[in-house]
CSV table of C-alpha atoms in Angstrom, one decimal:
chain,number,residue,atom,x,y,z
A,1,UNK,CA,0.0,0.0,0.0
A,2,UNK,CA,0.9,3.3,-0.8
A,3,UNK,CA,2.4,5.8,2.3
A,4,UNK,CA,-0.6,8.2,2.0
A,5,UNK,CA,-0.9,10.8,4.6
A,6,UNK,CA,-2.9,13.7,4.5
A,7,UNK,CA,-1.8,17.0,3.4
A,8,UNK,CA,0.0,19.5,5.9
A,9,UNK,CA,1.8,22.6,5.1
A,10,UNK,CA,5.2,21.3,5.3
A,11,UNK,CA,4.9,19.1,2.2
A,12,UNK,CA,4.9,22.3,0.1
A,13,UNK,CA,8.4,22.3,0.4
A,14,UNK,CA,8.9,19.3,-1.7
A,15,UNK,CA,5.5,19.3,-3.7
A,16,UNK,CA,5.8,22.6,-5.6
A,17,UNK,CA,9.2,21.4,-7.2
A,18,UNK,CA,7.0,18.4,-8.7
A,19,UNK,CA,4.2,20.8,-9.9
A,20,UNK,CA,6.6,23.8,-11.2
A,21,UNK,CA,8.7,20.8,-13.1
A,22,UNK,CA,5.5,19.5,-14.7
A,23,UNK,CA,4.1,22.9,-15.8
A,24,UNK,CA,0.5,21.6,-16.0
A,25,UNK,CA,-2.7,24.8,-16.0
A,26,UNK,CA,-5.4,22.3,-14.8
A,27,UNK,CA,-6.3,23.5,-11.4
A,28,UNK,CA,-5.4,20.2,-9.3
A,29,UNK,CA,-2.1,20.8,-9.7
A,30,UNK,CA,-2.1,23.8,-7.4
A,31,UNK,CA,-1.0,23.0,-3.7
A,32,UNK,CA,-3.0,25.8,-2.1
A,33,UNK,CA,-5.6,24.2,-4.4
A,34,UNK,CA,-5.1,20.7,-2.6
A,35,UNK,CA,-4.2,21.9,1.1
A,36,UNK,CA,-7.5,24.3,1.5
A,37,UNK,CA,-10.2,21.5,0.4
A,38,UNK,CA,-8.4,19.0,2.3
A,39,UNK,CA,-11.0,18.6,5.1
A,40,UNK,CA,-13.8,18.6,2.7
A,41,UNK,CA,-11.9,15.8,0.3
A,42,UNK,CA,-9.8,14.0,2.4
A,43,UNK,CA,-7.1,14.9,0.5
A,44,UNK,CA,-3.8,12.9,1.1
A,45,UNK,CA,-0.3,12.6,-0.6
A,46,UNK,CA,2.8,10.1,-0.9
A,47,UNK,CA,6.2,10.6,-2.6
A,48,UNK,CA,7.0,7.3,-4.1
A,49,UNK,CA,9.7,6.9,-6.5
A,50,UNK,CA,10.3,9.9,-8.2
A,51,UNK,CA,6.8,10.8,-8.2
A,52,UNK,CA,4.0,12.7,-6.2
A,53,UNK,CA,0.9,10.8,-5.4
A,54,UNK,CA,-2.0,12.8,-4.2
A,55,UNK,CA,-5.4,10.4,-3.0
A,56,UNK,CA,-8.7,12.3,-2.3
A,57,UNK,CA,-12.3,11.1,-1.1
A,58,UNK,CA,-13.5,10.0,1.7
A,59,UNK,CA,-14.6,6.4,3.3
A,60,UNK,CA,-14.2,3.6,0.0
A,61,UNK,CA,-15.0,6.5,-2.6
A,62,UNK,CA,-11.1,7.0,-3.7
A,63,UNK,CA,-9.8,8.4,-6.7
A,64,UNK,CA,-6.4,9.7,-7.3
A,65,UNK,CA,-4.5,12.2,-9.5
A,66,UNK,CA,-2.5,11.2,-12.4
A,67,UNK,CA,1.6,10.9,-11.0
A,68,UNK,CA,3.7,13.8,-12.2
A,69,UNK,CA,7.4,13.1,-11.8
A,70,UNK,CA,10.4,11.5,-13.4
A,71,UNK,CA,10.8,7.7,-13.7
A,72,UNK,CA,9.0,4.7,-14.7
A,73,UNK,CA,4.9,6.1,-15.2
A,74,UNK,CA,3.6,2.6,-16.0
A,75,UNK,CA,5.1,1.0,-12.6
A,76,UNK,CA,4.0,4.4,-11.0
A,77,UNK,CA,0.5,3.8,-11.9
A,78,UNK,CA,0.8,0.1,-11.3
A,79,UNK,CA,1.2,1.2,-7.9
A,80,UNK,CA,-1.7,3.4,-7.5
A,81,UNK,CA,-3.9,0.3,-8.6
A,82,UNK,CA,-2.6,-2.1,-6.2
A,83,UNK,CA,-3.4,0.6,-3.4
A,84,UNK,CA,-6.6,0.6,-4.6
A,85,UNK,CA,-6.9,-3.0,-4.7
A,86,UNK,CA,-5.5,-3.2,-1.1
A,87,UNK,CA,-7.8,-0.6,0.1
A,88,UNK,CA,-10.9,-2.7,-1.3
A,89,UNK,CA,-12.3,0.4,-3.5
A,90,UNK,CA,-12.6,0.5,-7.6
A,91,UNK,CA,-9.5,2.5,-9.4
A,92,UNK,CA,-10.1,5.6,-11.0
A,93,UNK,CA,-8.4,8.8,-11.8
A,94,UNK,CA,-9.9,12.2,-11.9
A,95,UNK,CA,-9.2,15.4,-13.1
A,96,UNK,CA,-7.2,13.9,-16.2
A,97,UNK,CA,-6.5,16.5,-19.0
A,98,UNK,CA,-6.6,15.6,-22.9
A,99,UNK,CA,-2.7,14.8,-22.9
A,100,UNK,CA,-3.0,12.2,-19.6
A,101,UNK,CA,-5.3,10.8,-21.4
A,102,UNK,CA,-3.7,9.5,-24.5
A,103,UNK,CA,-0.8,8.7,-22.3
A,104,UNK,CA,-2.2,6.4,-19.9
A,105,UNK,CA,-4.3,4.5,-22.9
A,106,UNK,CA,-0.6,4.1,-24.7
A,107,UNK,CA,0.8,2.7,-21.2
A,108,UNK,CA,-2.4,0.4,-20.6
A,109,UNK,CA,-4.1,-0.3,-24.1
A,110,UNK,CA,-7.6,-1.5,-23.2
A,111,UNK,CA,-8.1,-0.9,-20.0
A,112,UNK,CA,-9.1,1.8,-18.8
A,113,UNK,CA,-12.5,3.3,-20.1
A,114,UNK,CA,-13.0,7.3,-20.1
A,115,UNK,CA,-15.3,9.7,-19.1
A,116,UNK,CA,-15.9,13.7,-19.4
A,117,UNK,CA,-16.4,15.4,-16.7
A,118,UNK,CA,-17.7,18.5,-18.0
A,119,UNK,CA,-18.7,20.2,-14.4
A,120,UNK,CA,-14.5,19.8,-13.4
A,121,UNK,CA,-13.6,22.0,-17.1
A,122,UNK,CA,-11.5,25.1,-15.9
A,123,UNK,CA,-12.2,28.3,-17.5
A,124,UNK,CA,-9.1,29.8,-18.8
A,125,UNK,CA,-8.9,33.7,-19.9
A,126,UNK,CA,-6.5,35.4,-21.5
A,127,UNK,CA,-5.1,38.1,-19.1
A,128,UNK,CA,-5.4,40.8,-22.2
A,129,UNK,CA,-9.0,39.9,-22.5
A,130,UNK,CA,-9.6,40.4,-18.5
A,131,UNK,CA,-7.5,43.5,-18.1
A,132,UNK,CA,-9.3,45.4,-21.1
A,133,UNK,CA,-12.5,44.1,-22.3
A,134,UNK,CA,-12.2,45.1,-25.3
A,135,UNK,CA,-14.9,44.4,-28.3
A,136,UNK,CA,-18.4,43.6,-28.6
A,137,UNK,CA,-18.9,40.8,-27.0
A,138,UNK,CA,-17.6,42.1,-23.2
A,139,UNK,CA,-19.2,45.5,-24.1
A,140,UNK,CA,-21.8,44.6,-21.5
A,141,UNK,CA,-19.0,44.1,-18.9
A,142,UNK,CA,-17.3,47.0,-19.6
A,143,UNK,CA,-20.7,48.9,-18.7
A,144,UNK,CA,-21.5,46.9,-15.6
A,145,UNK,CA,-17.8,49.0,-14.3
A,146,UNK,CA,-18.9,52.3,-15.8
A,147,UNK,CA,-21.9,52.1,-14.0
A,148,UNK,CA,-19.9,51.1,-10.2
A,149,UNK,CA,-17.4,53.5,-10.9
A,150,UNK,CA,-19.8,56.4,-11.1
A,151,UNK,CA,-22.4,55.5,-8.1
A,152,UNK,CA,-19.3,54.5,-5.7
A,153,UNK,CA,-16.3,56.0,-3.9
A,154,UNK,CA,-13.9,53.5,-4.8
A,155,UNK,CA,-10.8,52.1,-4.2
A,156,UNK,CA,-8.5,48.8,-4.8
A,157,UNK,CA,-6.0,47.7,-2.2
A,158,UNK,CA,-3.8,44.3,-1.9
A,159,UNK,CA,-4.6,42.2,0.6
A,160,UNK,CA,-2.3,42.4,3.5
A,161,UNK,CA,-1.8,42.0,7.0
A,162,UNK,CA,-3.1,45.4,7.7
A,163,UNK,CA,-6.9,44.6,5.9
A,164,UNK,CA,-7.2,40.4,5.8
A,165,UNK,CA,-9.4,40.9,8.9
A,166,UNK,CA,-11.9,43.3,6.7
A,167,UNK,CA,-11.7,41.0,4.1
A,168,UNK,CA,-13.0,38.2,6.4
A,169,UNK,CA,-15.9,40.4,7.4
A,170,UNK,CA,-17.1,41.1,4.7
A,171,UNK,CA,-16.4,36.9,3.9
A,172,UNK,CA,-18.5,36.4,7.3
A,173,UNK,CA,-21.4,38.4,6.0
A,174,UNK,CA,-21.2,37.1,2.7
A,175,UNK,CA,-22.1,33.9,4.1
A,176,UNK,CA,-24.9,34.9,6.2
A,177,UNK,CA,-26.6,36.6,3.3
A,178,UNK,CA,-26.5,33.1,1.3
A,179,UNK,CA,-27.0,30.5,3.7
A,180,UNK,CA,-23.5,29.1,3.7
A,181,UNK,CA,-24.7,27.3,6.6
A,182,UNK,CA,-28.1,25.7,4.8
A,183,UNK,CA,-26.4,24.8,1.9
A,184,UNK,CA,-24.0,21.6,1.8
A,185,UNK,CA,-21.9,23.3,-0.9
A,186,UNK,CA,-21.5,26.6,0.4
A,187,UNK,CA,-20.8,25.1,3.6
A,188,UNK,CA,-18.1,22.9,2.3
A,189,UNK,CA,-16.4,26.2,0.3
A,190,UNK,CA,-16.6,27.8,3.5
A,191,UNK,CA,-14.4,25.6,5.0
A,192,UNK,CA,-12.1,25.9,2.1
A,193,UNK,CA,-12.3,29.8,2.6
A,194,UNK,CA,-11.4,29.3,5.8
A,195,UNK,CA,-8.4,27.4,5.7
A,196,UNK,CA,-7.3,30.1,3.0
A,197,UNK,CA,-7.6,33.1,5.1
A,198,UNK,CA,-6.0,31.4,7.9
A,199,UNK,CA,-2.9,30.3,5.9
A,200,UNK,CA,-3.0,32.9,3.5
A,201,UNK,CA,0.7,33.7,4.1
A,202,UNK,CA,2.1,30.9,4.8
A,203,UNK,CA,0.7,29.9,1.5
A,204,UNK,CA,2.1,33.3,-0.5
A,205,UNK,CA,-1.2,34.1,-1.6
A,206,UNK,CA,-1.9,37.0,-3.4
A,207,UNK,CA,-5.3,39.1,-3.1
A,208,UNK,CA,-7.4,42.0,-3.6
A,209,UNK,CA,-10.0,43.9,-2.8
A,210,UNK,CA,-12.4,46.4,-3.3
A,211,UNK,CA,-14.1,49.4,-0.8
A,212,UNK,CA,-16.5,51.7,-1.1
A,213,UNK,CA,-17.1,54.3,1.0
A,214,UNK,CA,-14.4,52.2,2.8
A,215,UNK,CA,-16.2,49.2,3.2
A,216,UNK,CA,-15.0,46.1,2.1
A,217,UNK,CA,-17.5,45.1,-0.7
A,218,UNK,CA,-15.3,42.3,-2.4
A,219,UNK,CA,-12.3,40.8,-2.6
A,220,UNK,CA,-10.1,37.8,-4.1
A,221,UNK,CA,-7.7,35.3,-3.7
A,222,UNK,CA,-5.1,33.6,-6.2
A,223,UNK,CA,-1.8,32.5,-6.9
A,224,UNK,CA,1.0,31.5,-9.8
A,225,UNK,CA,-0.5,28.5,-11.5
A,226,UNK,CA,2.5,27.6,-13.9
A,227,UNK,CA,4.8,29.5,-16.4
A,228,UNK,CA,1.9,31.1,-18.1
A,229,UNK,CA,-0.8,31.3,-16.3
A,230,UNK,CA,-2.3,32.8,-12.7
A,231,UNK,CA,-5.2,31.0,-10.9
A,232,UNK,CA,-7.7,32.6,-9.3
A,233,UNK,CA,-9.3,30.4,-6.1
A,234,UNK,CA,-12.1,32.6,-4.6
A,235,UNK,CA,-14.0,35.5,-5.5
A,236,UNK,CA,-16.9,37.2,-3.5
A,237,UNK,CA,-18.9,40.4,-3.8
A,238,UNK,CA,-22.0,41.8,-2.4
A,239,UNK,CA,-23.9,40.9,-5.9
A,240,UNK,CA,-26.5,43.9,-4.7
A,241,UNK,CA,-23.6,46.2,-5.5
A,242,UNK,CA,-24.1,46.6,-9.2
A,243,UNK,CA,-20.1,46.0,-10.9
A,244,UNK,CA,-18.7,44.6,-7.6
A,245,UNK,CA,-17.8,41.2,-9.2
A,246,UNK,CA,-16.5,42.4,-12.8
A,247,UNK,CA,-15.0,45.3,-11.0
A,248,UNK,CA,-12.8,43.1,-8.7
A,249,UNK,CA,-12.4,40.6,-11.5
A,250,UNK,CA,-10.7,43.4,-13.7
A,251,UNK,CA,-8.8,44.8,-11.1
A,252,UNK,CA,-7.4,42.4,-9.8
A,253,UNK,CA,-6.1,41.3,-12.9
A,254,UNK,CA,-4.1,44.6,-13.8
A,255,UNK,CA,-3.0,44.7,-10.3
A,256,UNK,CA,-1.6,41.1,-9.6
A,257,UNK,CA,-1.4,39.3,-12.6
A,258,UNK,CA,1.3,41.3,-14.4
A,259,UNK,CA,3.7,39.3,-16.1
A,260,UNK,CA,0.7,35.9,-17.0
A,261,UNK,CA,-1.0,34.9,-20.4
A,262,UNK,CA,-3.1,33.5,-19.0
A,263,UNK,CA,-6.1,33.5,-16.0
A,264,UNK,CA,-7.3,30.2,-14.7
A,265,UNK,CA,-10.6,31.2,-12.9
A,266,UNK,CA,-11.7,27.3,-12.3
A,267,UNK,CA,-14.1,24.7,-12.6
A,268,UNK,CA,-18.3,25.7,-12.2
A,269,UNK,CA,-19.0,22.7,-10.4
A,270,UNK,CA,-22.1,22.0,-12.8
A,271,UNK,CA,-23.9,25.3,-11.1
A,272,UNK,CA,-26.0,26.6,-13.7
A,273,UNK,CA,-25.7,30.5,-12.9
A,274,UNK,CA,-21.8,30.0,-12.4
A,275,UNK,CA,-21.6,28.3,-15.7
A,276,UNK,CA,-23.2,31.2,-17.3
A,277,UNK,CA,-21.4,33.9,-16.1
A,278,UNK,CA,-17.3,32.0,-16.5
A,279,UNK,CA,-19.3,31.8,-20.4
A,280,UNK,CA,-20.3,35.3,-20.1
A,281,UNK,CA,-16.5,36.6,-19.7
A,282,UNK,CA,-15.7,34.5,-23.5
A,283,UNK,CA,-12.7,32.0,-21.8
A,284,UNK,CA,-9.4,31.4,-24.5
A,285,UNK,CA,-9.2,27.9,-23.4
A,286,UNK,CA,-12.5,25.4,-21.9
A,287,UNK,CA,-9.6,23.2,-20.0
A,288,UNK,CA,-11.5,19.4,-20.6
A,289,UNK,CA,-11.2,16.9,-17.4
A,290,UNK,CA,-11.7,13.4,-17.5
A,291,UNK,CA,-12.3,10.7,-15.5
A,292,UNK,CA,-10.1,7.0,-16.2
A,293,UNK,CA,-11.9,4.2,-14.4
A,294,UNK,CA,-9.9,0.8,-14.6
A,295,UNK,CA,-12.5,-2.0,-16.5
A,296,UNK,CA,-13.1,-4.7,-13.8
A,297,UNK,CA,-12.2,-2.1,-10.8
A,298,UNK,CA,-8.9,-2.6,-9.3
A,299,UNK,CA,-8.2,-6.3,-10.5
């Protein structure tokens, strides 16, 4: 069986070499991605020969990550399914882009059987298209920010020691305006929210947000992804506040982001009104996820 244990700060230090070597803009390979939903998907890793294992669900539903590292992949994933045979649960692997796809069919011809997983696709924006708005299509954006910038007395500010506690006021009543604690979803972000603000430091995160009138009506969270492109991990506005969300979406981008192609703003989770408005911003690049599942289990 696999050394799995769950995910603790100090494995940064040698997981981020694995995921800066491997370069990948699919948002499980982020570890601030993996360490705040940790509670909420039992997340756990291993380093086993030259590669880094990561192991997520809880009770017999496992799945697991497809390896990144150097060495032998075939034995590497051999490994994974005799955990998973050991551990009494069918094998699968989720979160697979196009690319670890066609290489784990070429490793295992046969036997492994596919699946999209559309709700898992990360939305992927160009940072030019974010920063500017520019043509027809955003026109409707660009408005929504006119509009907040002539009814409010604005301002942007990093996030930083000085303001994280206004930030996670304005979190706190965020939540009680939706029901974070009615709904199983919200309630399960929350947690990853949480664990964000709490380790927002230690984790090097980078974040804005946006007053009016001084108040803190929205703000975000994110981080370097790989080479070319930033991720962005939470985002929350008052959505009475007319412009709040594209307003913080744009700023933060020209304010943090310098230096990216590209914006990785996540998956929608199959929501229906988050779906439409990642559509609504026209991403570069619809970032497909699939699901491998081993035919006959773990045998």
């Amino acid at each position: 069986m696999v050394d799995f244990h769950p995910i603790e700060m100090k494995d940064r230090e040698w997981i981020e070499p694995f995921l800066q070597a491997a370069d990948l803009r699919g948002s499980e390979y982020s570890f601030a991605n993996s360490f705040n939903w940790r509670k909420v998907h039992d997340i756990q890793v291993a380093r086993q020969d030259g590669f880094y294992f990561v192991m997520a669900g809880k009770g017999k539903k496992k799945s697991y990550l497809y390896p990144i590292g150097q060495g032998d992949k075939l034995q590497a994933i051999e490994s994974l399914v005799t955990d998973a045979r050991e551990r009494k649960t069918p094998f699968s692997i989720h979160g697979m882009l196009t690319e670890q796809t066609r290489e784990l069919d070429s490793l295992f011809p046969g036997r492994f059987v596919f699946f999209e997983t559309r709700d898992l696709y990360d939305y992927i924006y160009s940072r030019e298209s974010l920063a500017g708005l520019a043509g027809k299509k955003l026109h409707a954006k660009r408005n929504h920010i006119n509009k907040f910038k002539a009814l409010n007395n604005w301002s942007y500010e990093p996030i930083s020691r000085e303001n994280i506690e206004q930030c996670w006021e304005m979190n706190r009543q965020w939540c009680i305006q939706q029901g974070c604690g009615e709904d199983p979803g919200l309630r399960e972000e929350a947690c990853a929210v949480r664990s964000c603000f709490e380790h927002y430091f230690s984790l090097e995160m980078q974040g804005g947000l946006l007053k009016s009138d001084g108040r803190v009506i929205a703000y975000t969270m994110g981080k370097p992804l790989c080479s070319d492109t930033f991720i962005v991990h939470i985002e929350k506005a008052f959505a009475e506040i007319q412009g709040a969300y594209p307003m913080i979406n744009q700023q933060f981008v020209l304010h943090a982001c310098e230096g990216f192609s590209y914006i990785n703003r996540e998956e929608d989770t199959g929501k229906e009104g988050l779906r439409k408005a990642k559509l609504s911003y026209y991403p570069s690049i619809l970032l497909e996820k699939y699901t491998a599942s081993l035919k006959g289990g773990a045998k």
